[in-house]
PDB file of C-alpha atoms in Angstrom:
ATOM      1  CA  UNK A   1     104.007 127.133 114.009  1.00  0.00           C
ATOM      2  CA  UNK A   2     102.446 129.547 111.693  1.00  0.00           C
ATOM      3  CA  UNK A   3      99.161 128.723 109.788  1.00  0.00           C
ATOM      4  CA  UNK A   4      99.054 128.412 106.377  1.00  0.00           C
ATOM      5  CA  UNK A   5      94.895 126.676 106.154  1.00  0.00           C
ATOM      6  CA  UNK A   6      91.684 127.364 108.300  1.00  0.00           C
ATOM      7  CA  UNK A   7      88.644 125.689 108.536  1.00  0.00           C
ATOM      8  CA  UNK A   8      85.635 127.011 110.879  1.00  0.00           C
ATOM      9  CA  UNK A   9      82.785 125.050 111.465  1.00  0.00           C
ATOM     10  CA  UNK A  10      80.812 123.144 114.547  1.00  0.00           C
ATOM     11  CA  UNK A  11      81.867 125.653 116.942  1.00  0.00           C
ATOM     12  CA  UNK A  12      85.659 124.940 115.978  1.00  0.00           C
ATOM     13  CA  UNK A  13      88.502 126.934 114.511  1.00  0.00           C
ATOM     14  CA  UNK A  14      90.863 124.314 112.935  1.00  0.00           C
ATOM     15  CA  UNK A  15      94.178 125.472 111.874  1.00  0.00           C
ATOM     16  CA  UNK A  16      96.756 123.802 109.808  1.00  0.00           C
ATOM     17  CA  UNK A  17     100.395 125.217 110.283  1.00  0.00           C
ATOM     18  CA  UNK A  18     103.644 123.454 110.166  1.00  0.00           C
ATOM     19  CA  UNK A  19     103.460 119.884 110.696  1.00  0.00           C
ATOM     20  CA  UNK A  20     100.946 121.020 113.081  1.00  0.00           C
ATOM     21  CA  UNK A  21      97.102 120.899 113.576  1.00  0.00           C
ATOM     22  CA  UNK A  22      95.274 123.319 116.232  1.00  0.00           C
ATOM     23  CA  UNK A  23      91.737 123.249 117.195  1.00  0.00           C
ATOM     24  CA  UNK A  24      90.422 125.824 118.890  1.00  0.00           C
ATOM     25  CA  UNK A  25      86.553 126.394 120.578  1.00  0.00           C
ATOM     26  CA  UNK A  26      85.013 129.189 118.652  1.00  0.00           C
ATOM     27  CA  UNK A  27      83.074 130.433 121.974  1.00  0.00           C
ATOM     28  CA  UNK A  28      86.005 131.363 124.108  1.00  0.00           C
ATOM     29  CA  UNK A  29      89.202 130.653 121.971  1.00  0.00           C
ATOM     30  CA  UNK A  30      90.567 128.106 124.465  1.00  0.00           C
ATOM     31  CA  UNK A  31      92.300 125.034 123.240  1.00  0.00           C
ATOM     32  CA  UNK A  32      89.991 122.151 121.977  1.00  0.00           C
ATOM     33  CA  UNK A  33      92.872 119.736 120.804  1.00  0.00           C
ATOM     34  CA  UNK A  34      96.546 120.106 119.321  1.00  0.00           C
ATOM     35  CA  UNK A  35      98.099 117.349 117.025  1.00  0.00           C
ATOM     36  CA  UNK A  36     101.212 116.692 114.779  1.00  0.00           C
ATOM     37  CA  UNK A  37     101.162 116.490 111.445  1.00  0.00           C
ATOM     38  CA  UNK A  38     103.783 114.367 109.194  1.00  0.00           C
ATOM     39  CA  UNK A  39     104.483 117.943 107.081  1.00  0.00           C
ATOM     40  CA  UNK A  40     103.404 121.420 106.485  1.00  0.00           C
ATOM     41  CA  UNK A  41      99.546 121.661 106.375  1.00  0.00           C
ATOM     42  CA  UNK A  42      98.401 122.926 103.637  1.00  0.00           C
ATOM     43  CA  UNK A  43      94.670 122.318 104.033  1.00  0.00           C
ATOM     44  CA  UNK A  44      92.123 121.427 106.516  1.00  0.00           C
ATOM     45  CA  UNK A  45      88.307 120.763 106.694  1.00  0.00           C
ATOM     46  CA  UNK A  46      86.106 120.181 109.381  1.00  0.00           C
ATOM     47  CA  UNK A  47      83.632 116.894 108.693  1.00  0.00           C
ATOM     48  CA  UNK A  48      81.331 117.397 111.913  1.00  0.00           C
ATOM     49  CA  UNK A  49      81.578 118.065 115.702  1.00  0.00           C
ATOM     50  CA  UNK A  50      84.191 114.993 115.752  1.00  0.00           C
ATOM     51  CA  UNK A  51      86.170 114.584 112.815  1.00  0.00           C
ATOM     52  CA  UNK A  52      88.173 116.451 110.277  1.00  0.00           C
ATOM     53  CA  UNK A  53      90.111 116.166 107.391  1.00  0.00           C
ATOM     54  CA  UNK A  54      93.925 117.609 106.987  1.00  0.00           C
ATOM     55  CA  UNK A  55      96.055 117.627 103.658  1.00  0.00           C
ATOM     56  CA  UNK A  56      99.888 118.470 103.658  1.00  0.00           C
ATOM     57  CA  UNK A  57     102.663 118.540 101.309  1.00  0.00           C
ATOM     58  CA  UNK A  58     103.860 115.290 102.155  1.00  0.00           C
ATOM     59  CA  UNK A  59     101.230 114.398  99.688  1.00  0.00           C
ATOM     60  CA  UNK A  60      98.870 112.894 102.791  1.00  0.00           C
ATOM     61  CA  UNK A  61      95.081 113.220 103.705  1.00  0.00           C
ATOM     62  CA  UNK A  62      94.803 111.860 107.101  1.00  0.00           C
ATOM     63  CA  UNK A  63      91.436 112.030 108.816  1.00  0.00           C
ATOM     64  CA  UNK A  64      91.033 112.668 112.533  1.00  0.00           C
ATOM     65  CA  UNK A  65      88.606 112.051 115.337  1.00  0.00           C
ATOM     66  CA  UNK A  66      89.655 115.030 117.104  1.00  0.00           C
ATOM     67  CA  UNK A  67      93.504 114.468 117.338  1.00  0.00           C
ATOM     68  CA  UNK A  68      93.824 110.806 117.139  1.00  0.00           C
ATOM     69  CA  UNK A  69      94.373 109.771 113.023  1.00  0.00           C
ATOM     70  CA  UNK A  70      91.969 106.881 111.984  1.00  0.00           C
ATOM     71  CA  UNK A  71      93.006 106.714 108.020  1.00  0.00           C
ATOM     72  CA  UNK A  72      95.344 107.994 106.226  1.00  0.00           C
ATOM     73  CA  UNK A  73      95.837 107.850 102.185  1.00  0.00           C
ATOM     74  CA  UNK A  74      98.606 108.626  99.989  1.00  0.00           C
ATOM     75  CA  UNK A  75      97.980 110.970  96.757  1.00  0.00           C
ATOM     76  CA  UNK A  76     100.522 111.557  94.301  1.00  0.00           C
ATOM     77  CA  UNK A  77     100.870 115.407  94.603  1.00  0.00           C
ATOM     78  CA  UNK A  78     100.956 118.266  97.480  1.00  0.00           C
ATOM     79  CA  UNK A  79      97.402 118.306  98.918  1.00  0.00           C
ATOM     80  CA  UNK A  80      95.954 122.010  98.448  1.00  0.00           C
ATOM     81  CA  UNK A  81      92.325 122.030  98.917  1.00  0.00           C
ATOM     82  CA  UNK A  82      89.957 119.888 101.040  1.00  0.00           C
ATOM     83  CA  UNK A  83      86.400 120.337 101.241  1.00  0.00           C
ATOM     84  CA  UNK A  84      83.451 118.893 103.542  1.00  0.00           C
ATOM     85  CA  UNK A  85      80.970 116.887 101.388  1.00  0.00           C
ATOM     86  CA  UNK A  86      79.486 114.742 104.246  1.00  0.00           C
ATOM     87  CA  UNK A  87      80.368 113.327 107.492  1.00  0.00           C
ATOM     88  CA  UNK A  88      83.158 111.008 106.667  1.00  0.00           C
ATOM     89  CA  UNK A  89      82.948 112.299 102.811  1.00  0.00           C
ATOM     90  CA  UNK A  90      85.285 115.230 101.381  1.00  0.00           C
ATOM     91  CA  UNK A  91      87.158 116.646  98.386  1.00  0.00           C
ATOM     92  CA  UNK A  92      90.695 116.731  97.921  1.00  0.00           C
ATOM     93  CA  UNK A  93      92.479 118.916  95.336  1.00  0.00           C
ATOM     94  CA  UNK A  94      96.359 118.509  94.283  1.00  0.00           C
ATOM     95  CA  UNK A  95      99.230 120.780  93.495  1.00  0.00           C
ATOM     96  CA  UNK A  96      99.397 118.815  90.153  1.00  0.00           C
ATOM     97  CA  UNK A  97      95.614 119.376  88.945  1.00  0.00           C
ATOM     98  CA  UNK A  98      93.899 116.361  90.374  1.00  0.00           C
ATOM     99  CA  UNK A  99      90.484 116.376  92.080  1.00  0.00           C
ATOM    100  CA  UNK A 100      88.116 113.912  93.467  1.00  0.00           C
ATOM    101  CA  UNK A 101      86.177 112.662  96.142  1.00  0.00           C
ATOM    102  CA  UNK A 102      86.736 110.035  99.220  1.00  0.00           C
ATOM    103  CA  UNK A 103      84.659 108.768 101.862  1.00  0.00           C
ATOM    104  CA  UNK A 104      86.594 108.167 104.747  1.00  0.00           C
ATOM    105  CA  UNK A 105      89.611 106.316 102.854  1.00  0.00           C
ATOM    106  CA  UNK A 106      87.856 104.931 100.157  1.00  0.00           C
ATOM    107  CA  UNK A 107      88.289 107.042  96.936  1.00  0.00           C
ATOM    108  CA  UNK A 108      85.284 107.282  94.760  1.00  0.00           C
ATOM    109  CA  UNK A 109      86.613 109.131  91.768  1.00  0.00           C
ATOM    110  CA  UNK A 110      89.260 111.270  90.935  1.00  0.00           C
ATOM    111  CA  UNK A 111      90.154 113.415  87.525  1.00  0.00           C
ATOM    112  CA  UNK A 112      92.787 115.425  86.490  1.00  0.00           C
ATOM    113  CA  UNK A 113      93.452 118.514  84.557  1.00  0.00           C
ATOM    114  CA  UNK A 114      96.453 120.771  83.182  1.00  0.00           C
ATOM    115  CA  UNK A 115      95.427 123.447  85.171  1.00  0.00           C
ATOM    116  CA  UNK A 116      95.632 124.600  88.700  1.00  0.00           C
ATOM    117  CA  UNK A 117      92.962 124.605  91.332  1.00  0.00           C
ATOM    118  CA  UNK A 118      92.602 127.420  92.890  1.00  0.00           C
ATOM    119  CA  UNK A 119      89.337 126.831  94.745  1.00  0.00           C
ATOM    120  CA  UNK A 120      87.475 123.908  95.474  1.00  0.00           C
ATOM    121  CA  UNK A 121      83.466 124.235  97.227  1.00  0.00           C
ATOM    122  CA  UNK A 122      80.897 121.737  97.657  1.00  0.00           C
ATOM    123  CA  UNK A 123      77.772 122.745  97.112  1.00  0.00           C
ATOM    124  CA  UNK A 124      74.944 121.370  99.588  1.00  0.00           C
ATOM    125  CA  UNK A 125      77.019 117.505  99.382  1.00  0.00           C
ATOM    126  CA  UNK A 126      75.798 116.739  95.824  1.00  0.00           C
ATOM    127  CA  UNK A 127      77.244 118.740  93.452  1.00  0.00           C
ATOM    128  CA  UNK A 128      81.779 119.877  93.590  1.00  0.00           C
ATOM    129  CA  UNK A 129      82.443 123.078  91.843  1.00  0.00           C
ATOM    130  CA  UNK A 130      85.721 123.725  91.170  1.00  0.00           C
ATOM    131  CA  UNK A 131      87.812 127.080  90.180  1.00  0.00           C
ATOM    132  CA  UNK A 132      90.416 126.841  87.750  1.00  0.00           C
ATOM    133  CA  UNK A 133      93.853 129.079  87.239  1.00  0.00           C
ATOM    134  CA  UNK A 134      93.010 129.072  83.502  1.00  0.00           C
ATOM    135  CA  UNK A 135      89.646 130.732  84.244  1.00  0.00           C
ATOM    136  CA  UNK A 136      87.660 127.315  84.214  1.00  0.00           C
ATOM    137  CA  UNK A 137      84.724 126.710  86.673  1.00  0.00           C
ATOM    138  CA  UNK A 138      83.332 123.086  86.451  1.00  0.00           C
ATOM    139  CA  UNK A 139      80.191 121.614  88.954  1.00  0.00           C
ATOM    140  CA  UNK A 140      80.998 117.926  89.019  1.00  0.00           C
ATOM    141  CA  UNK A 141      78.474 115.412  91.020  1.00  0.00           C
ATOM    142  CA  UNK A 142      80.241 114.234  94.041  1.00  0.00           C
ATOM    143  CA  UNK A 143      79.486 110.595  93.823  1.00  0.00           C
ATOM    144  CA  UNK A 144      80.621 110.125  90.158  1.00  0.00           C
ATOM    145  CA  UNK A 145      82.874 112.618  89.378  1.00  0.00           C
ATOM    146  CA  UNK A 146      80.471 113.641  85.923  1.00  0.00           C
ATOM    147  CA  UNK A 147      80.655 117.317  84.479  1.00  0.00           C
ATOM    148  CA  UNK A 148      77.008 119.025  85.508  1.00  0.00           C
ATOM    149  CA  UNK A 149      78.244 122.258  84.191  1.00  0.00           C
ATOM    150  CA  UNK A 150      81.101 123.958  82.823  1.00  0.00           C
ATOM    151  CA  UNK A 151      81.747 127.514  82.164  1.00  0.00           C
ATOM    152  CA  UNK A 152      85.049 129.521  81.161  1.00  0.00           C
ATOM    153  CA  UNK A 153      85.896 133.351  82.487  1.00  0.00           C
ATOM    154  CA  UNK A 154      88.093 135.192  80.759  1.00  0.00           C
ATOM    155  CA  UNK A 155      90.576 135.479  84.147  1.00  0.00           C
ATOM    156  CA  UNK A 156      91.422 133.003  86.763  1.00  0.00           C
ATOM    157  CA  UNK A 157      89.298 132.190  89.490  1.00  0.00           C
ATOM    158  CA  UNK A 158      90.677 133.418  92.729  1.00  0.00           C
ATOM    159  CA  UNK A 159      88.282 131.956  94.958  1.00  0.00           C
ATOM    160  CA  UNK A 160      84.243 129.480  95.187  1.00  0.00           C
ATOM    161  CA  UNK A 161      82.610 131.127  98.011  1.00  0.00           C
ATOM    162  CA  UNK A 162      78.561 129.924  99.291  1.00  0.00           C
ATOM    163  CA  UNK A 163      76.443 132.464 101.165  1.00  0.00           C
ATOM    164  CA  UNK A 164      73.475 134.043 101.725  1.00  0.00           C
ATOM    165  CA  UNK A 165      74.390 137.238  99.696  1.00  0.00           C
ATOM    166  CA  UNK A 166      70.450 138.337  98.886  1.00  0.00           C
ATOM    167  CA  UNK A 167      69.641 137.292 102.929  1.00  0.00           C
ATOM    168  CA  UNK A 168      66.914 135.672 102.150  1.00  0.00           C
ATOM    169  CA  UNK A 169      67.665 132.871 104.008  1.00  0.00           C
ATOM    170  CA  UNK A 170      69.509 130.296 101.479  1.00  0.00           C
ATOM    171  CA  UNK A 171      72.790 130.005 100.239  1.00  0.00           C
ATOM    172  CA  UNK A 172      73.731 130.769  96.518  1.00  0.00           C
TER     173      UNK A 172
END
């Protein structure tokens, strides 16, 4: 089926492909769950041990207890980008420039801007940054959608990425 989004988290390997989702246990590679998928899946996320999140081009977010759907909302563009926020919480990003935020499949706030995501991260469940093709970088708070911080680079960003790069222990 091909994979075109991966998510790894819980002791899972979740991979979207066409019209496809596979889970797979990160101990011994073996087969946790297999579902299908209404289109090509373009992004995935991984809530907790139980439940994740999968976005495809049919412009649906459908949200899974393993491989049985329990919601599913409609968006108005080619889901890209999906982020964990909290258990039943998560970001979505569009093809078309919107971003916001649902829990389970109630939307709390969505925006939308001229450019292209290119890279979607939330930080800690309280704050979303978001990476812009235009070279924007915005940190939004995940409950109301309001601007933290905004910055500008003078390229695009490629990619939001959280580790502990000094190893000291914490994430920056």
């Amino acid at each position: 089926d091909g994979l075109s989004s991966l998510s790894v988290a819980y002791n899972k390997i979740l991979i979207g492909g066409n019209c496809s989702v596979l889970a797979l246990n990160a101990n011994d590679g073996s087969e946790a769950y297999w579902t299908v998928a209404g289109d090509e899946v373009r992004a995935v996320a991984l809530l907790n041990a139980k439940y994740s999140v999968i976005g495809s081009n049919d412009q649906a977010i459908r949200l899974l207890r393993y491989e049985d759907p329990v919601a599913q909302v409609t968006e108005t563009d080619q889901v890209i980008a999906l982020t964990r926020i909290a258990d039943q919480s998560y970001a979505f990003g569009l093809a078309n420039g919107t971003i916001g935020v649902y829990k389970a499949s109630s939307r709390l706030w969505r925006i939308k801007s001229k450019h292209t995501l290119n890279s979607l991260l939330s930080v800690q469940g309280k704050t979303l940054a978001s990476g812009w093709s235009d070279g924007s970088l915005s940190v939004r708070d995940v409950g109301t959608g309001a601007v933290m911080w905004r910055s500008h680079m003078d390229y695009s960003i490629a990619a939001l990425v959280l580790a502990d790069f000094a190893g000291k222990g914490t994430s920056q």
